[in-house]
């Protein structure tokens, strides 16, 4: 008996872990997993130039489930962690579990929380969780009529948000101020099908005002462990102006959400969501990420994501002291309730995204990046790669968001100063970043 337990322990000591994805979030995950004394090898599929340094890249795309499964079997991968939403909503976790592989993330059914905004809004509504009022349409004309009936004056202020139901790489959300904008947004989603099949249903919802915060939790479907709050910076330019992006920077903790507020969010948002998922027989296992608007009437849910945020993951994991493999292991065994809790470095972390010229519009790839080694020498700094590749032995740009330069400091302003000091070391033709990441925390 004892020897079989010892053998099981031993096996779980020299684990091979596979991370699926190729962005900054996956680099942060691979880096953190690689620090676990229980881990032997970390593979990233397909990865980027940064994950090639901190782990081993595997040339398999995140949507090629059969090859990923074969790789995991052939390489004694004991644990697979899925970074992005697309494979999760396409059922990668179900595919791995069917072949008895251990995998961290929600099932296809549970991932609908992000994959379908209608599913998410209906769940929030039925569970009485605060969120913006909304209406669902399958027909653009009906949605347009609803706007015109509700706002009969052409010049009226129309504070609504139009959303395509499905995944649209963060682009299927159009925030409107006028009637013309709302009608145009409905046309783009329903008639022009700018977001493809994601627009076969659409939501028109009340526009909320306030600051946004990201509250993430890890859950095994019953127990919830909430992570410290973070804040993303979605608009491209300083002062939250310009087009929306995947996120130009993040920091944690976000003082906007104090301990009392975090407990409130846990009780009134996260717990009822996890219970509602369990009741509907789609228990949610993995990372539950609430995108919240802190309104005058309290926090309201803007959306759920079913994975770590990118770039929120980078400052969060830089501060996490607990072995992430232990937490994930406990989650997969349904034993998160026995877990002692997470330990965090009290120092805040700030992540500044450096982007390609033209992003979030079109951009060129293949521009050589200089100064990475100088940035790496700075203390308490980690440069996470997002859109990078290696070409003829050189690290080159290979995406819109290229790097997530992350630093810890004694205060948020100190972490910010250190992050920008590292940014200054790094250059390529057309590189740019926002200059005000984390300023909202210190105002
Ligand atoms: P989502 O993908 O639903 O998080 O939406 C992307 C972004 O659109 C959010 O981060 C907000 O900035 C904005 N947004 C979404 N819903 C609303 C809303 N009801 N009111 C105001 N802004 C919103
Ligand atoms: N940072 C926002 C997201 O990951 O969707």
Tab-separated table of C-alpha atoms and ligand atoms in Angstrom:
chain	number	residue	atom	x	y	z
A	1	UNK	CA	0.000	0.000	0.000
A	2	UNK	CA	2.596	2.445	1.190
A	3	UNK	CA	4.859	1.715	-1.737
A	4	UNK	CA	2.102	2.419	-4.245
A	5	UNK	CA	1.436	5.776	-2.556
A	6	UNK	CA	5.138	6.499	-2.634
A	7	UNK	CA	5.219	5.597	-6.295
A	8	UNK	CA	2.285	7.912	-7.014
A	9	UNK	CA	4.042	10.692	-5.145
A	10	UNK	CA	7.229	10.049	-6.969
A	11	UNK	CA	5.456	10.170	-10.301
A	12	UNK	CA	3.869	13.484	-9.415
A	13	UNK	CA	7.280	14.819	-8.472
A	14	UNK	CA	8.859	14.691	-11.906
A	15	UNK	CA	5.981	15.946	-13.952
A	16	UNK	CA	5.985	16.985	-17.540
A	17	UNK	CA	3.569	19.848	-18.090
A	18	UNK	CA	2.151	21.136	-21.366
A	19	UNK	CA	0.901	24.707	-21.786
A	20	UNK	CA	-1.299	25.333	-24.828
A	21	UNK	CA	-1.132	28.791	-26.450
A	22	UNK	CA	1.415	31.308	-27.684
A	23	UNK	CA	0.835	34.663	-25.973
A	24	UNK	CA	2.123	36.606	-22.987
A	25	UNK	CA	-0.237	34.730	-20.685
A	26	UNK	CA	1.196	31.393	-21.782
A	27	UNK	CA	4.757	32.648	-21.343
A	28	UNK	CA	3.899	33.717	-17.788
A	29	UNK	CA	2.269	30.329	-17.099
A	30	UNK	CA	5.221	28.369	-18.506
A	31	UNK	CA	7.691	30.505	-16.542
A	32	UNK	CA	5.812	30.052	-13.283
A	33	UNK	CA	5.225	26.323	-13.806
A	34	UNK	CA	8.936	25.913	-14.568
A	35	UNK	CA	9.724	27.197	-11.058
A	36	UNK	CA	7.838	24.319	-9.459
A	37	UNK	CA	10.157	21.770	-7.853
A	38	UNK	CA	7.650	19.106	-8.911
A	39	UNK	CA	8.138	19.775	-12.600
A	40	UNK	CA	10.683	18.137	-14.850
A	41	UNK	CA	9.889	19.554	-18.304
A	42	UNK	CA	7.550	22.307	-19.495
A	43	UNK	CA	6.330	22.189	-23.095
A	44	UNK	CA	4.490	25.035	-24.813
A	45	UNK	CA	2.442	24.461	-27.965
A	46	UNK	CA	3.093	26.377	-30.124
A	47	UNK	CA	4.771	29.026	-27.890
A	48	UNK	CA	6.906	32.000	-28.893
A	49	UNK	CA	10.552	33.126	-28.646
A	50	UNK	CA	10.172	33.742	-24.891
A	51	UNK	CA	8.690	30.349	-24.082
A	52	UNK	CA	11.505	28.777	-26.113
A	53	UNK	CA	13.916	30.231	-23.529
A	54	UNK	CA	12.004	29.315	-20.376
A	55	UNK	CA	10.476	26.046	-21.657
A	56	UNK	CA	10.440	23.830	-24.774
A	57	UNK	CA	8.325	24.816	-27.755
A	58	UNK	CA	6.323	22.197	-29.616
A	59	UNK	CA	5.237	22.988	-33.125
A	60	UNK	CA	1.558	22.107	-32.735
A	61	UNK	CA	-1.213	24.690	-33.001
A	62	UNK	CA	-3.686	25.226	-30.161
A	63	UNK	CA	-6.619	24.004	-32.287
A	64	UNK	CA	-5.034	20.708	-33.340
A	65	UNK	CA	-6.487	18.579	-30.528
A	66	UNK	CA	-5.539	15.133	-31.929
A	67	UNK	CA	-1.873	16.055	-32.284
A	68	UNK	CA	-1.780	17.749	-28.868
A	69	UNK	CA	-3.283	14.632	-27.281
A	70	UNK	CA	-0.840	12.377	-29.096
A	71	UNK	CA	2.053	14.559	-27.977
A	72	UNK	CA	0.846	14.494	-24.357
A	73	UNK	CA	0.573	10.701	-24.403
A	74	UNK	CA	3.924	10.124	-26.073
A	75	UNK	CA	5.786	12.500	-23.776
A	76	UNK	CA	4.336	11.441	-20.418
A	77	UNK	CA	2.620	14.796	-19.928
A	78	UNK	CA	0.857	14.554	-16.577
A	79	UNK	CA	-0.814	17.929	-16.710
A	80	UNK	CA	-1.960	20.205	-19.539
A	81	UNK	CA	-2.980	23.820	-19.025
A	82	UNK	CA	-5.017	25.605	-21.664
A	83	UNK	CA	-4.286	29.337	-22.012
A	84	UNK	CA	-6.669	30.828	-24.612
A	85	UNK	CA	-10.457	30.820	-24.914
A	86	UNK	CA	-10.767	29.474	-28.469
A	87	UNK	CA	-9.657	25.875	-27.768
A	88	UNK	CA	-11.634	25.888	-24.492
A	89	UNK	CA	-14.887	26.855	-26.193
A	90	UNK	CA	-14.117	24.297	-28.921
A	91	UNK	CA	-13.979	21.489	-26.344
A	92	UNK	CA	-10.262	20.783	-25.860
A	93	UNK	CA	-10.802	19.857	-22.206
A	94	UNK	CA	-13.486	17.289	-23.083
A	95	UNK	CA	-11.177	15.837	-25.764
A	96	UNK	CA	-8.278	15.461	-23.304
A	97	UNK	CA	-10.497	14.045	-20.560
A	98	UNK	CA	-11.967	11.457	-22.924
A	99	UNK	CA	-8.478	10.019	-23.270
A	100	UNK	CA	-7.928	10.174	-19.490
A	101	UNK	CA	-5.407	13.003	-19.650
A	102	UNK	CA	-5.376	15.521	-16.800
A	103	UNK	CA	-6.163	18.969	-18.131
A	104	UNK	CA	-6.851	22.291	-16.443
A	105	UNK	CA	-9.692	24.405	-17.796
A	106	UNK	CA	-13.485	24.357	-18.156
A	107	UNK	CA	-15.394	21.888	-20.336
A	108	UNK	CA	-16.914	23.040	-23.615
A	109	UNK	CA	-20.302	23.394	-21.911
A	110	UNK	CA	-18.876	25.472	-19.041
A	111	UNK	CA	-16.749	27.583	-21.405
A	112	UNK	CA	-19.975	28.930	-22.914
A	113	UNK	CA	-19.783	31.454	-20.126
A	114	UNK	CA	-17.274	33.219	-22.396
A	115	UNK	CA	-18.208	31.625	-25.740
A	116	UNK	CA	-21.768	32.918	-25.688
A	117	UNK	CA	-22.570	36.312	-24.240
A	118	UNK	CA	-26.270	35.369	-24.309
A	119	UNK	CA	-25.567	32.282	-22.174
A	120	UNK	CA	-23.584	34.459	-19.783
A	121	UNK	CA	-26.186	37.225	-19.514
A	122	UNK	CA	-29.038	34.730	-19.020
A	123	UNK	CA	-27.123	32.968	-16.266
A	124	UNK	CA	-26.325	36.269	-14.535
A	125	UNK	CA	-29.944	37.352	-14.831
A	126	UNK	CA	-31.376	34.104	-13.447
A	127	UNK	CA	-28.879	33.984	-10.600
A	128	UNK	CA	-29.651	37.597	-9.710
A	129	UNK	CA	-26.052	38.705	-10.196
A	130	UNK	CA	-25.631	42.425	-10.904
A	131	UNK	CA	-25.132	43.143	-14.613
A	132	UNK	CA	-26.365	45.680	-17.190
A	133	UNK	CA	-29.995	45.333	-18.384
A	134	UNK	CA	-30.099	43.653	-21.784
A	135	UNK	CA	-32.172	42.318	-24.630
A	136	UNK	CA	-31.296	39.490	-27.005
A	137	UNK	CA	-32.087	39.612	-30.744
A	138	UNK	CA	-31.670	37.143	-33.584
A	139	UNK	CA	-32.826	39.687	-36.104
A	140	UNK	CA	-31.110	43.003	-36.861
A	141	UNK	CA	-34.351	44.723	-37.930
A	142	UNK	CA	-36.001	43.928	-34.610
A	143	UNK	CA	-32.983	45.228	-32.732
A	144	UNK	CA	-33.062	48.444	-34.795
A	145	UNK	CA	-36.801	48.842	-34.163
A	146	UNK	CA	-36.207	48.382	-30.440
A	147	UNK	CA	-33.677	51.235	-30.468
A	148	UNK	CA	-35.933	53.535	-32.508
A	149	UNK	CA	-38.992	52.822	-30.332
A	150	UNK	CA	-37.032	53.329	-27.156
A	151	UNK	CA	-35.187	56.431	-28.361
A	152	UNK	CA	-37.627	58.176	-30.736
A	153	UNK	CA	-35.595	61.392	-31.025
A	154	UNK	CA	-32.875	61.120	-33.619
A	155	UNK	CA	-30.439	63.309	-31.689
A	156	UNK	CA	-31.081	61.610	-28.362
A	157	UNK	CA	-28.219	60.301	-26.254
A	158	UNK	CA	-28.323	56.521	-26.646
A	159	UNK	CA	-26.107	54.918	-23.989
A	160	UNK	CA	-26.147	51.327	-25.186
A	161	UNK	CA	-23.622	48.632	-25.997
A	162	UNK	CA	-24.137	46.280	-28.931
A	163	UNK	CA	-22.495	42.860	-28.624
A	164	UNK	CA	-22.126	39.913	-30.958
A	165	UNK	CA	-23.036	36.750	-29.067
A	166	UNK	CA	-20.013	34.611	-29.944
A	167	UNK	CA	-16.250	34.891	-29.706
A	168	UNK	CA	-14.869	37.726	-31.815
A	169	UNK	CA	-11.297	38.072	-30.531
A	170	UNK	CA	-12.419	40.828	-28.155
A	171	UNK	CA	-13.783	42.926	-31.027
A	172	UNK	CA	-17.494	42.088	-31.040
A	173	UNK	CA	-18.439	44.770	-28.501
A	174	UNK	CA	-19.451	48.229	-29.718
A	175	UNK	CA	-19.982	50.950	-27.122
A	176	UNK	CA	-22.405	53.592	-28.442
A	177	UNK	CA	-23.372	57.142	-27.516
A	178	UNK	CA	-25.841	58.164	-30.243
A	179	UNK	CA	-28.740	56.575	-32.096
A	180	UNK	CA	-26.800	56.580	-35.359
A	181	UNK	CA	-23.941	54.716	-33.677
A	182	UNK	CA	-26.289	52.141	-32.188
A	183	UNK	CA	-28.042	51.503	-35.509
A	184	UNK	CA	-24.704	51.302	-37.306
A	185	UNK	CA	-23.412	48.834	-34.712
A	186	UNK	CA	-26.496	46.627	-35.154
A	187	UNK	CA	-25.922	46.666	-38.926
A	188	UNK	CA	-22.299	45.721	-38.543
A	189	UNK	CA	-23.121	42.756	-36.317
A	190	UNK	CA	-26.376	41.497	-37.867
A	191	UNK	CA	-26.382	42.551	-41.516
A	192	UNK	CA	-22.727	42.907	-42.543
A	193	UNK	CA	-21.760	40.002	-40.283
A	194	UNK	CA	-18.507	41.756	-39.504
A	195	UNK	CA	-17.901	39.213	-36.728
A	196	UNK	CA	-19.071	36.222	-38.758
A	197	UNK	CA	-21.196	33.575	-37.070
A	198	UNK	CA	-20.556	35.272	-33.707
A	199	UNK	CA	-23.178	37.799	-34.825
A	200	UNK	CA	-26.036	35.362	-35.445
A	201	UNK	CA	-27.430	36.585	-32.138
A	202	UNK	CA	-26.803	39.981	-30.659
A	203	UNK	CA	-27.288	41.754	-27.378
A	204	UNK	CA	-28.280	45.356	-26.868
A	205	UNK	CA	-27.466	46.347	-23.332
A	206	UNK	CA	-27.430	49.360	-21.089
A	207	UNK	CA	-24.114	51.212	-21.122
A	208	UNK	CA	-22.509	51.348	-17.697
A	209	UNK	CA	-20.137	54.019	-16.460
A	210	UNK	CA	-17.257	53.641	-14.082
A	211	UNK	CA	-13.823	52.116	-13.813
A	212	UNK	CA	-13.221	48.533	-14.828
A	213	UNK	CA	-11.584	45.861	-12.707
A	214	UNK	CA	-10.676	42.225	-13.310
A	215	UNK	CA	-11.339	39.758	-10.510
A	216	UNK	CA	-10.133	36.241	-11.171
A	217	UNK	CA	-10.685	33.114	-9.163
A	218	UNK	CA	-9.606	29.520	-9.366
A	219	UNK	CA	-12.336	26.978	-8.770
A	220	UNK	CA	-12.851	23.216	-8.803
A	221	UNK	CA	-16.579	23.687	-9.285
A	222	UNK	CA	-17.335	23.873	-5.551
A	223	UNK	CA	-14.616	25.828	-3.782
A	224	UNK	CA	-13.476	29.246	-4.935
A	225	UNK	CA	-10.085	30.826	-4.288
A	226	UNK	CA	-10.145	34.469	-5.323
A	227	UNK	CA	-6.980	36.107	-6.635
A	228	UNK	CA	-6.040	39.727	-5.875
A	229	UNK	CA	-7.828	42.241	-8.115
A	230	UNK	CA	-6.163	43.536	-11.259
A	231	UNK	CA	-6.838	46.249	-13.787
A	232	UNK	CA	-6.375	46.034	-17.546
A	233	UNK	CA	-5.997	48.950	-19.994
A	234	UNK	CA	-8.026	48.115	-23.089
A	235	UNK	CA	-7.933	51.315	-25.195
A	236	UNK	CA	-4.800	51.773	-27.305
A	237	UNK	CA	-3.783	55.252	-26.164
A	238	UNK	CA	-2.999	57.190	-23.002
A	239	UNK	CA	-5.956	58.418	-20.983
A	240	UNK	CA	-8.044	55.465	-22.224
A	241	UNK	CA	-8.507	56.928	-25.692
A	242	UNK	CA	-8.294	55.348	-29.133
A	243	UNK	CA	-9.448	51.962	-30.418
A	244	UNK	CA	-9.896	48.907	-28.237
A	245	UNK	CA	-7.065	46.377	-28.007
A	246	UNK	CA	-6.494	43.030	-26.335
A	247	UNK	CA	-5.042	44.993	-23.389
A	248	UNK	CA	-2.102	47.403	-23.318
A	249	UNK	CA	-1.029	46.806	-19.741
A	250	UNK	CA	-2.178	45.648	-16.335
A	251	UNK	CA	-1.295	45.866	-12.683
A	252	UNK	CA	-2.168	44.125	-9.460
A	253	UNK	CA	-3.371	44.657	-6.815
A	254	UNK	CA	-5.882	47.284	-7.946
A	255	UNK	CA	-6.705	49.549	-4.976
A	256	UNK	CA	-10.038	50.328	-6.638
A	257	UNK	CA	-11.204	46.978	-5.255
A	258	UNK	CA	-10.356	46.940	-1.552
A	259	UNK	CA	-10.620	43.838	0.655
A	260	UNK	CA	-14.211	44.536	1.614
A	261	UNK	CA	-15.224	45.038	-2.006
A	262	UNK	CA	-13.385	41.868	-3.013
A	263	UNK	CA	-15.319	39.893	-0.410
A	264	UNK	CA	-18.560	41.434	-1.701
A	265	UNK	CA	-17.701	40.410	-5.256
A	266	UNK	CA	-16.843	36.926	-4.097
A	267	UNK	CA	-20.155	36.570	-2.273
A	268	UNK	CA	-22.475	38.281	-4.749
A	269	UNK	CA	-20.808	37.476	-8.062
A	270	UNK	CA	-18.369	34.556	-8.023
A	271	UNK	CA	-20.086	32.199	-5.569
A	272	UNK	CA	-23.553	32.463	-7.157
A	273	UNK	CA	-22.005	31.980	-10.610
A	274	UNK	CA	-20.186	28.801	-9.611
A	275	UNK	CA	-23.353	27.526	-7.916
A	276	UNK	CA	-25.494	28.333	-10.940
A	277	UNK	CA	-23.065	26.447	-13.190
A	278	UNK	CA	-23.129	23.463	-10.848
A	279	UNK	CA	-26.926	23.490	-10.686
A	280	UNK	CA	-27.161	23.575	-14.478
A	281	UNK	CA	-24.907	20.485	-14.562
A	282	UNK	CA	-22.055	22.369	-16.196
A	283	UNK	CA	-19.713	22.588	-13.194
A	284	UNK	CA	-17.030	25.131	-13.841
A	285	UNK	CA	-13.425	24.052	-13.253
A	286	UNK	CA	-10.562	26.372	-14.022
A	287	UNK	CA	-10.038	30.104	-13.944
A	288	UNK	CA	-13.163	32.196	-13.722
A	289	UNK	CA	-12.471	35.795	-14.666
A	290	UNK	CA	-15.088	38.457	-13.959
A	291	UNK	CA	-14.743	41.666	-15.960
A	292	UNK	CA	-16.471	44.203	-13.723
A	293	UNK	CA	-17.616	47.795	-14.004
A	294	UNK	CA	-17.417	49.572	-10.674
A	295	UNK	CA	-20.569	51.701	-10.995
A	296	UNK	CA	-22.173	54.110	-8.531
A	297	UNK	CA	-24.561	51.301	-7.673
A	298	UNK	CA	-21.743	48.874	-6.990
A	299	UNK	CA	-19.867	46.359	-9.135
A	300	UNK	CA	-21.665	44.918	-12.158
A	301	UNK	CA	-20.460	42.100	-14.381
A	302	UNK	CA	-19.537	43.160	-17.921
A	303	UNK	CA	-18.504	39.711	-19.012
A	304	UNK	CA	-16.989	36.448	-17.929
A	305	UNK	CA	-13.823	34.958	-19.316
A	306	UNK	CA	-13.011	31.327	-18.691
A	307	UNK	CA	-9.210	31.579	-18.482
A	308	UNK	CA	-6.488	33.882	-17.226
A	309	UNK	CA	-6.638	37.424	-18.609
A	310	UNK	CA	-3.882	38.562	-20.895
A	311	UNK	CA	-2.105	40.741	-19.723
A	312	UNK	CA	-3.536	40.427	-16.158
A	313	UNK	CA	-1.926	36.986	-15.853
A	314	UNK	CA	1.579	38.462	-16.076
A	315	UNK	CA	1.518	40.718	-12.967
A	316	UNK	CA	-0.595	38.172	-11.064
A	317	UNK	CA	1.787	35.269	-11.614
A	318	UNK	CA	4.815	37.438	-10.946
A	319	UNK	CA	3.381	38.078	-7.463
A	320	UNK	CA	2.232	34.521	-6.761
A	321	UNK	CA	4.520	32.801	-4.282
A	322	UNK	CA	2.620	29.524	-3.979
A	323	UNK	CA	3.580	26.694	-6.312
A	324	UNK	CA	1.002	27.008	-9.111
A	325	UNK	CA	1.256	23.285	-9.853
A	326	UNK	CA	0.084	22.487	-6.304
A	327	UNK	CA	-2.994	24.700	-6.728
A	328	UNK	CA	-3.880	23.294	-10.132
A	329	UNK	CA	-3.343	19.768	-8.891
A	330	UNK	CA	-5.684	20.380	-5.937
A	331	UNK	CA	-8.272	21.860	-8.308
A	332	UNK	CA	-8.170	18.861	-10.616
A	333	UNK	CA	-8.502	16.485	-7.680
A	334	UNK	CA	-11.535	18.443	-6.433
A	335	UNK	CA	-9.605	19.242	-3.270
A	336	UNK	CA	-9.320	22.984	-3.424
A	337	UNK	CA	-11.166	23.122	-0.074
A	338	UNK	CA	-8.150	21.438	1.537
A	339	UNK	CA	-5.763	23.917	0.019
A	340	UNK	CA	-4.219	26.267	2.552
A	341	UNK	CA	-4.672	29.372	0.402
A	342	UNK	CA	-2.430	31.319	-1.873
A	343	UNK	CA	0.583	33.333	-0.826
A	344	UNK	CA	1.338	36.579	-2.618
A	345	UNK	CA	4.319	38.865	-2.726
A	346	UNK	CA	2.955	42.023	-1.060
A	347	UNK	CA	4.730	44.172	-3.636
A	348	UNK	CA	2.561	45.330	-6.545
A	349	UNK	CA	3.431	44.389	-10.121
A	350	UNK	CA	2.928	46.422	-13.296
A	351	UNK	CA	2.978	45.019	-16.845
A	352	UNK	CA	3.491	47.357	-19.812
A	353	UNK	CA	2.660	45.931	-23.234
A	354	UNK	CA	4.975	46.928	-26.079
A	355	UNK	CA	3.190	46.713	-29.419
A	356	UNK	CA	3.900	46.715	-33.154
A	357	UNK	CA	3.462	49.814	-35.282
A	358	UNK	CA	-0.122	49.802	-36.592
A	359	UNK	CA	-1.637	47.607	-33.848
A	360	UNK	CA	-4.610	47.140	-33.245
A	361	UNK	CA	-4.899	47.624	-37.011
A	362	UNK	CA	-2.631	45.781	-39.435
A	363	UNK	CA	1.080	45.561	-38.726
A	364	UNK	CA	4.223	44.023	-40.147
A	365	UNK	CA	6.005	41.089	-38.581
A	366	UNK	CA	9.646	40.098	-38.543
A	367	UNK	CA	11.245	43.250	-37.107
A	368	UNK	CA	14.354	42.417	-35.025
A	369	UNK	CA	14.045	43.257	-31.315
A	370	UNK	CA	17.091	44.668	-29.514
A	371	UNK	CA	17.910	45.161	-25.840
A	372	UNK	CA	16.140	42.129	-24.344
A	373	UNK	CA	19.295	41.020	-22.549
A	374	UNK	CA	19.762	44.477	-20.972
A	375	UNK	CA	16.170	44.501	-19.721
A	376	UNK	CA	16.596	40.996	-18.307
A	377	UNK	CA	19.476	42.209	-16.102
A	378	UNK	CA	17.238	44.594	-14.149
A	379	UNK	CA	16.124	43.266	-10.753
A	380	UNK	CA	12.479	42.246	-10.240
A	381	UNK	CA	11.791	42.592	-13.956
A	382	UNK	CA	10.536	39.889	-16.279
A	383	UNK	CA	9.941	40.448	-19.971
A	384	UNK	CA	7.138	38.125	-21.042
A	385	UNK	CA	6.939	37.527	-24.766
A	386	UNK	CA	3.593	37.669	-26.570
A	387	UNK	CA	3.983	38.114	-30.346
A	388	UNK	CA	7.595	37.073	-30.928
A	389	UNK	CA	9.393	34.438	-32.971
A	390	UNK	CA	12.980	33.404	-33.581
A	391	UNK	CA	14.350	34.008	-37.076
A	392	UNK	CA	17.949	33.135	-37.963
A	393	UNK	CA	18.851	33.157	-34.277
A	394	UNK	CA	17.307	36.591	-33.715
A	395	UNK	CA	14.167	37.459	-31.742
A	396	UNK	CA	11.731	39.251	-34.070
A	397	UNK	CA	8.224	40.668	-33.791
A	398	UNK	CA	5.460	38.246	-34.726
A	399	UNK	CA	2.229	39.817	-33.505
A	400	UNK	CA	0.426	43.012	-32.514
A	401	UNK	CA	1.140	42.799	-28.822
A	402	UNK	CA	4.813	41.853	-28.764
A	403	UNK	CA	6.073	41.964	-25.156
A	404	UNK	CA	4.642	42.339	-21.662
A	405	UNK	CA	7.369	44.063	-19.668
A	406	UNK	CA	6.553	43.315	-16.038
A	407	UNK	CA	8.150	44.644	-12.845
A	408	UNK	CA	7.536	44.519	-9.120
A	409	UNK	CA	8.200	47.451	-6.812
A	410	UNK	CA	7.659	48.695	-3.266
A	411	UNK	CA	4.612	50.634	-4.446
A	412	UNK	CA	2.616	50.795	-7.660
A	413	UNK	CA	4.552	53.897	-8.768
A	414	UNK	CA	7.842	52.156	-8.017
A	415	UNK	CA	6.761	49.086	-10.019
A	416	UNK	CA	5.681	51.383	-12.841
A	417	UNK	CA	9.031	53.190	-12.816
A	418	UNK	CA	10.908	49.896	-12.982
A	419	UNK	CA	8.724	48.521	-15.766
A	420	UNK	CA	9.283	51.628	-17.914
A	421	UNK	CA	13.000	51.540	-17.151
A	422	UNK	CA	13.034	48.055	-18.689
A	423	UNK	CA	10.885	49.240	-21.612
A	424	UNK	CA	13.566	51.866	-22.334
A	425	UNK	CA	16.188	49.134	-22.824
A	426	UNK	CA	14.149	47.481	-25.578
A	427	UNK	CA	13.715	48.761	-29.109
A	428	UNK	CA	12.603	47.787	-32.579
A	429	UNK	CA	11.423	49.705	-35.554
A	430	UNK	CA	7.946	51.068	-34.759
A	431	UNK	CA	7.748	49.826	-31.141
A	432	UNK	CA	5.296	51.728	-28.951
A	433	UNK	CA	3.487	51.448	-25.639
A	434	UNK	CA	1.106	53.394	-23.442
A	435	UNK	CA	2.937	55.673	-21.009
A	436	UNK	CA	0.288	55.697	-18.281
A	437	UNK	CA	-0.130	52.079	-17.246
A	438	UNK	CA	-1.228	51.945	-13.577
A	439	UNK	CA	-1.760	55.721	-13.250
A	440	UNK	CA	-5.423	55.127	-12.447
A	441	UNK	CA	-4.289	53.369	-9.270
A	442	UNK	CA	-2.427	56.380	-7.940
A	443	UNK	CA	-4.828	59.173	-8.844
B	1	LIG	P1	-16.532	42.548	-22.986
B	1	LIG	O1	-15.822	41.777	-24.083
B	1	LIG	O2	-17.973	42.220	-22.811
B	1	LIG	O3	-15.744	42.680	-21.717
B	1	LIG	O4	-16.486	44.027	-23.500
B	1	LIG	C1	-15.276	44.628	-23.849
B	1	LIG	C2	-15.236	46.004	-23.273
B	1	LIG	O5	-16.391	46.728	-23.709
B	1	LIG	C3	-15.297	46.053	-21.768
B	1	LIG	O6	-14.038	45.879	-21.202
B	1	LIG	C4	-15.854	47.432	-21.556
B	1	LIG	O7	-14.836	48.401	-21.690
B	1	LIG	C5	-16.815	47.598	-22.700
B	1	LIG	N1	-18.192	47.246	-22.277
B	1	LIG	C6	-18.789	46.046	-22.373
B	1	LIG	N2	-20.047	46.091	-21.869
B	1	LIG	C7	-20.247	47.353	-21.457
B	1	LIG	C8	-21.328	48.043	-20.834
B	1	LIG	N3	-22.488	47.451	-20.571
B	1	LIG	N4	-21.158	49.351	-20.545
B	1	LIG	C9	-20.005	49.986	-20.820
B	1	LIG	N5	-18.941	49.398	-21.401
B	1	LIG	C10	-19.046	48.095	-21.715
B	2	LIG	N1	-7.294	41.282	-20.621
B	2	LIG	C1	-8.543	40.950	-21.156
B	2	LIG	C2	-8.670	39.583	-21.628
B	2	LIG	O1	-7.795	38.764	-21.434
B	2	LIG	O2	-9.688	39.270	-22.210
